[in-house]
Amino acid sequence: MEKVYQYYRDTIAAYTRRSDNLKKKIHLIGTIRLLLVAGLIAAIWFLKAESWMMLTGAVILFLIPFVGLMVYHTFLSSKKSYADVLISLCNNEMKGLDYDFSAFDGASEKSSGEHSFSLDLDLFGNRSIFQSINRTVTSMGKERLADWFTNPLTDKEEILKRQEGIRELSEMTQLRQHFYVTGMLHPGEKGDIRTLISLTDNKPVFINSLLWKSLTWIIPAIWAVLFVGASTGTVTFAMLGIFFAIAFLISNIRAKQINTLHNSVNKMEKILYTYSSLIKSIEGDIFKSSELATISGRFNGPDGTASRSLKKLSRCIGALDQRISFMGIILNIFILRDTRTAIRLERWIQTHAGDIPLWFDALEKFDAYSSLGGFAFNHPGYIYPEIADTYFKMSGKALGHPLLRRDVCVRNDISIEKSPWFLIITGANMAGKSTYLRTVGVNYLLACIGAPVYAEALTVYPAKMVTSLRTSDSLVSNESYFFAELKRLKMIIDRLQQGEQLFIILDEILKGTNSIDKQKGSIALMKQLVSFQACGIIATHDLVLGELEKEFPDQIKNYRFEADIKNEELTFSYQLREGIAQNMNACFLMKKMGITV
């Protein structure tokens, strides 16, 4: 971890020096520009009695360096902005290493109690596992990463491919940071991809018309002939005026269609600049992993790279944006500029209509991969788990929760080697049962999305995970706590009956009913889960469930978290041990608080 801290510290120091130097240069250039303005005013004052040629020369003499310095000022400002955003990123990453992820989006809107495990494992929201990993810079990249979290892979080969891509990208920190900074400097919006894809809805008007293609050459040719004739005296100004009126009429015959085309792409230039910059930052790299190589390959085509193609489209849109300017109107009359631009735009749409979804699918995948690559870089002690071939296996050593501080996190093992197999975990309040369930669940999820896990060793079979740790009642749907829990358990049974292979994690079964019904129901449920050849972990305060190991010695194993009471003090080791819990702490805590038991 010290190497990771040092990398960010070194980057912050280097780019802080660069930002300070750029700030000095920008200030110097601003001063020189101010002096040029003052010099120009002084020159005009002293030369006001001279000829207009001398006055014009003086203005040009001051104006040219002023414009040049203005362009250079813009260039330096963009470089400084890049440095400042990178410094901010590294500072936020340093905070993230110390478990402050507030600078990053946790996608709280994605949290859902209806999902198989999202709410139970605190996947989304503040201080969530998603927030700790998410470094996406496009809305579609965030959606893709969230989808990977909520729909983890179940195919071994796909997981291994993703592991390969994440591992490679974790070593390309400068590329990942450049991609992030580029995206932050030119942020897009949620509907950008739909706007671009909507281009394909435009029906071609000009590109299939031989007449309009011919006119884009005939009109300029006639103008050339008329100007030559006017210079030799064979063409009168009246003839020029007549053809000017004809050319004006021709250039505006299809103005309605051009306006429609312009409205469909209006204000899209900024969108194209944003995404062409992001694509350009990755399309030139040569990747070894198959997933990243496929992504990079999507940006190359027979007519060049995707970023170059998007810039061509941007130039077409820019030309249409200028069509109502004075110069745009003149050029339209003399060379049918609007028609030429419309033909180029329609040709671009025909050529790349099928490429746009592929480009942005690749871009959002890379955005998601970049976040996972950064997560791997920030946790060099994490390992890539092995993926088992047959249902079911989850065997690991020293599993820890990624959101628990590494200096205090107590890590535990897990061993499920076959199906059916259930771990029944008993223990006192606050002893660590729920934390253990979430630790197993989060690491299992990370393994199934191809990310590294917080463990010394881990082997998993990528079955579909389903949990019931945080069932709640609903006033809106007039649904009691107990009924909500029953619905959750029924969903699990229904999926098992349909033949799904599940990894099940349950915390305190049927806690919404009385103790007698709870015991009967819990035992019946456990027997049913075993009969379906399922696997999972059940945490409970009910010690009676521990007796099931005697009835199913080859399918159930008891483990416990103990609360140790010594010298009237309650202590927790948070270490998983075999057997049924011996010490419960409710009465002890009540007495400590002065409540008579």
XYZ file of C-alpha atoms in Angstrom, residues 120-356:
237
model
C -28.412 -6.339 1.534
C -24.763 -5.933 0.519
C -24.809 -2.100 0.477
C -23.742 -2.071 -3.159
C -24.895 1.468 -3.916
C -25.127 4.788 -2.114
C -22.807 6.619 0.267
C -19.934 4.543 1.654
C -20.890 1.692 -0.667
C -18.708 -0.779 -2.502
C -19.788 0.804 -5.813
C -18.750 4.269 -4.617
C -15.352 2.935 -3.580
C -14.769 1.550 -7.087
C -16.641 3.910 -9.414
C -14.385 6.218 -11.440
C -16.510 6.369 -14.567
C -16.663 9.665 -16.465
C -19.607 8.963 -18.769
C -23.196 8.298 -17.756
C -23.266 5.214 -19.980
C -20.023 3.933 -18.414
C -21.596 4.300 -14.981
C -24.657 2.395 -16.194
C -22.452 -0.395 -17.564
C -20.458 -0.683 -14.321
C -23.667 -0.729 -12.255
C -25.027 -3.434 -14.558
C -21.891 -5.530 -13.965
C -22.538 -5.216 -10.216
C -26.214 -6.141 -10.382
C -25.807 -8.870 -13.029
C -22.498 -10.618 -12.249
C -21.090 -13.161 -14.677
C -21.881 -16.864 -14.359
C -19.578 -18.091 -17.131
C -16.051 -19.062 -16.127
C -14.403 -18.079 -19.419
C -16.027 -14.637 -19.403
C -14.829 -14.039 -15.840
C -11.269 -15.045 -16.731
C -11.323 -12.704 -19.743
C -12.470 -9.830 -17.570
C -9.820 -10.629 -14.960
C -7.212 -10.446 -17.717
C -8.452 -7.030 -18.857
C -8.630 -5.614 -15.317
C -5.163 -6.934 -14.498
C -3.679 -5.304 -17.627
C -5.439 -1.990 -17.070
C -4.400 -1.887 -13.410
C -0.819 -1.506 -14.637
C -1.690 1.377 -17.015
C -2.321 4.050 -14.412
C -1.322 6.990 -16.600
C -3.759 5.891 -19.314
C -6.577 5.457 -16.784
C -5.910 8.844 -15.233
C -5.652 10.533 -18.642
C -9.010 9.005 -19.607
C -10.564 10.192 -16.335
C -9.210 13.749 -16.606
C -10.265 14.024 -20.258
C -13.778 12.970 -19.331
C -13.959 15.400 -16.396
C -12.744 18.313 -18.525
C -15.331 17.599 -21.216
C -18.329 16.084 -19.395
C -21.143 14.598 -21.417
C -24.791 14.157 -20.525
C -27.075 11.191 -19.993
C -28.916 11.356 -23.325
C -25.893 11.905 -25.556
C -25.790 8.425 -27.047
C -29.517 8.504 -27.867
C -29.015 11.873 -29.557
C -26.226 10.490 -31.725
C -28.084 7.312 -32.622
C -31.110 9.419 -33.598
C -29.020 10.704 -36.520
C -29.783 7.463 -38.308
C -33.489 8.368 -38.324
C -32.860 11.112 -40.897
C -33.952 10.112 -44.380
C -31.405 11.116 -47.055
C -32.544 13.959 -49.305
C -29.449 15.150 -51.155
C -26.983 12.269 -51.370
C -29.218 10.195 -53.650
C -30.081 13.138 -55.907
C -27.942 13.368 -59.047
C -29.380 16.839 -59.696
C -28.194 18.311 -56.407
C -24.817 16.629 -56.650
C -24.401 18.142 -60.128
C -25.546 21.596 -59.021
C -22.813 21.748 -56.339
C -20.338 21.747 -59.248
C -22.352 23.547 -61.921
C -23.156 26.680 -59.859
C -19.501 27.382 -58.848
C -18.392 26.677 -62.449
C -20.911 29.201 -63.832
C -19.753 31.777 -61.285
C -16.147 31.219 -62.350
C -17.080 31.758 -66.009
C -19.085 34.888 -65.190
C -16.251 36.405 -63.143
C -13.759 35.763 -65.907
C -16.204 37.295 -68.396
C -16.751 40.305 -66.153
C -13.011 40.866 -65.900
C -12.690 40.858 -69.702
C -15.811 42.971 -70.226
C -17.888 40.317 -71.998
C -20.258 39.887 -69.036
C -22.240 42.828 -67.720
C -23.097 43.547 -64.096
C -26.750 43.086 -64.993
C -26.017 39.485 -65.996
C -24.163 38.966 -62.728
C -27.141 40.337 -60.836
C -29.578 38.066 -62.663
C -27.502 34.947 -61.933
C -27.059 36.100 -58.331
C -30.845 36.023 -57.965
C -31.035 32.594 -59.665
C -28.270 31.177 -57.443
C -29.953 32.601 -54.354
C -33.213 30.941 -55.345
C -31.547 27.573 -56.045
C -29.569 27.668 -52.789
C -32.774 28.127 -50.779
C -35.155 25.746 -52.620
C -34.391 22.957 -50.138
C -33.862 25.236 -47.134
C -36.642 23.458 -45.209
C -34.962 20.045 -45.555
C -31.581 21.520 -44.595
C -33.162 23.219 -41.571
C -34.649 19.875 -40.507
C -31.252 18.204 -40.841
C -29.593 21.061 -38.966
C -32.122 20.896 -36.130
C -31.448 17.168 -35.722
C -27.734 17.776 -35.154
C -27.892 21.228 -33.583
C -25.719 21.651 -30.475
C -24.191 18.223 -31.060
C -20.728 19.621 -31.743
C -19.866 19.738 -28.019
C -21.042 16.127 -27.578
C -18.828 14.987 -30.443
C -15.823 16.865 -29.097
C -16.284 15.212 -25.700
C -16.471 11.646 -26.977
C -13.912 11.990 -29.758
C -11.425 13.192 -27.115
C -12.209 10.203 -24.887
C -11.974 7.744 -27.773
C -8.713 9.288 -29.003
C -7.174 8.756 -25.554
C -7.476 4.956 -25.910
C -7.725 4.044 -29.627
C -3.985 4.217 -30.235
C -3.010 1.833 -27.444
C -2.069 -1.769 -28.149
C -3.600 -4.078 -25.550
C -2.633 -7.680 -24.868
C -5.839 -8.858 -23.183
C -8.559 -10.024 -25.548
C -11.279 -7.841 -24.014
C -9.311 -4.583 -24.220
C -7.962 -5.463 -27.671
C -11.542 -5.968 -28.885
C -12.555 -2.616 -27.410
C -9.637 -0.847 -29.057
C -10.314 -2.602 -32.363
C -13.869 -1.245 -32.435
C -12.449 2.240 -32.949
C -10.590 1.374 -36.150
C -12.318 1.228 -39.518
C -11.600 1.294 -43.262
C -11.799 5.097 -43.379
C -9.674 5.740 -40.278
C -10.203 5.911 -36.549
C -13.441 6.646 -34.735
C -12.146 9.912 -33.257
C -11.202 11.178 -36.726
C -14.613 10.203 -38.089
C -16.365 12.004 -35.235
C -14.300 15.124 -35.921
C -15.429 15.020 -39.565
C -19.010 14.937 -38.355
C -18.235 17.794 -35.968
C -16.916 19.912 -38.838
C -20.111 19.271 -40.834
C -22.236 20.350 -37.895
C -20.046 23.419 -37.369
C -20.563 24.405 -41.011
C -24.351 24.112 -40.645
C -24.216 26.160 -37.434
C -22.632 29.011 -39.453
C -25.153 28.896 -42.304
C -27.085 31.984 -41.137
C -23.935 34.114 -40.746
C -23.046 36.671 -43.424
C -20.178 34.576 -44.750
C -22.333 31.439 -44.647
C -25.039 33.102 -46.781
C -22.501 34.350 -49.344
C -20.763 30.951 -49.622
C -24.126 29.262 -50.018
C -24.985 31.486 -52.982
C -21.633 31.001 -54.706
C -20.824 27.316 -54.027
C -24.051 25.869 -52.498
C -22.189 25.359 -49.242
C -25.267 24.186 -47.293
C -26.082 21.542 -49.900
C -22.458 20.360 -49.989
C -22.444 20.098 -46.175
C -25.768 18.234 -46.177
C -24.397 15.728 -48.713
C -21.277 15.199 -46.593
C -23.403 14.772 -43.477
C -25.752 12.281 -45.128
C -22.786 10.356 -46.514
C -21.275 10.227 -43.002
C -24.554 8.919 -41.573
C -24.802 6.230 -44.249
C -21.211 5.159 -43.628
C -21.252 5.163 -39.825
C -24.876 4.515 -38.827
C -23.923 1.012 -37.727
C -20.656 2.138 -36.117
C -22.117 4.583 -33.582
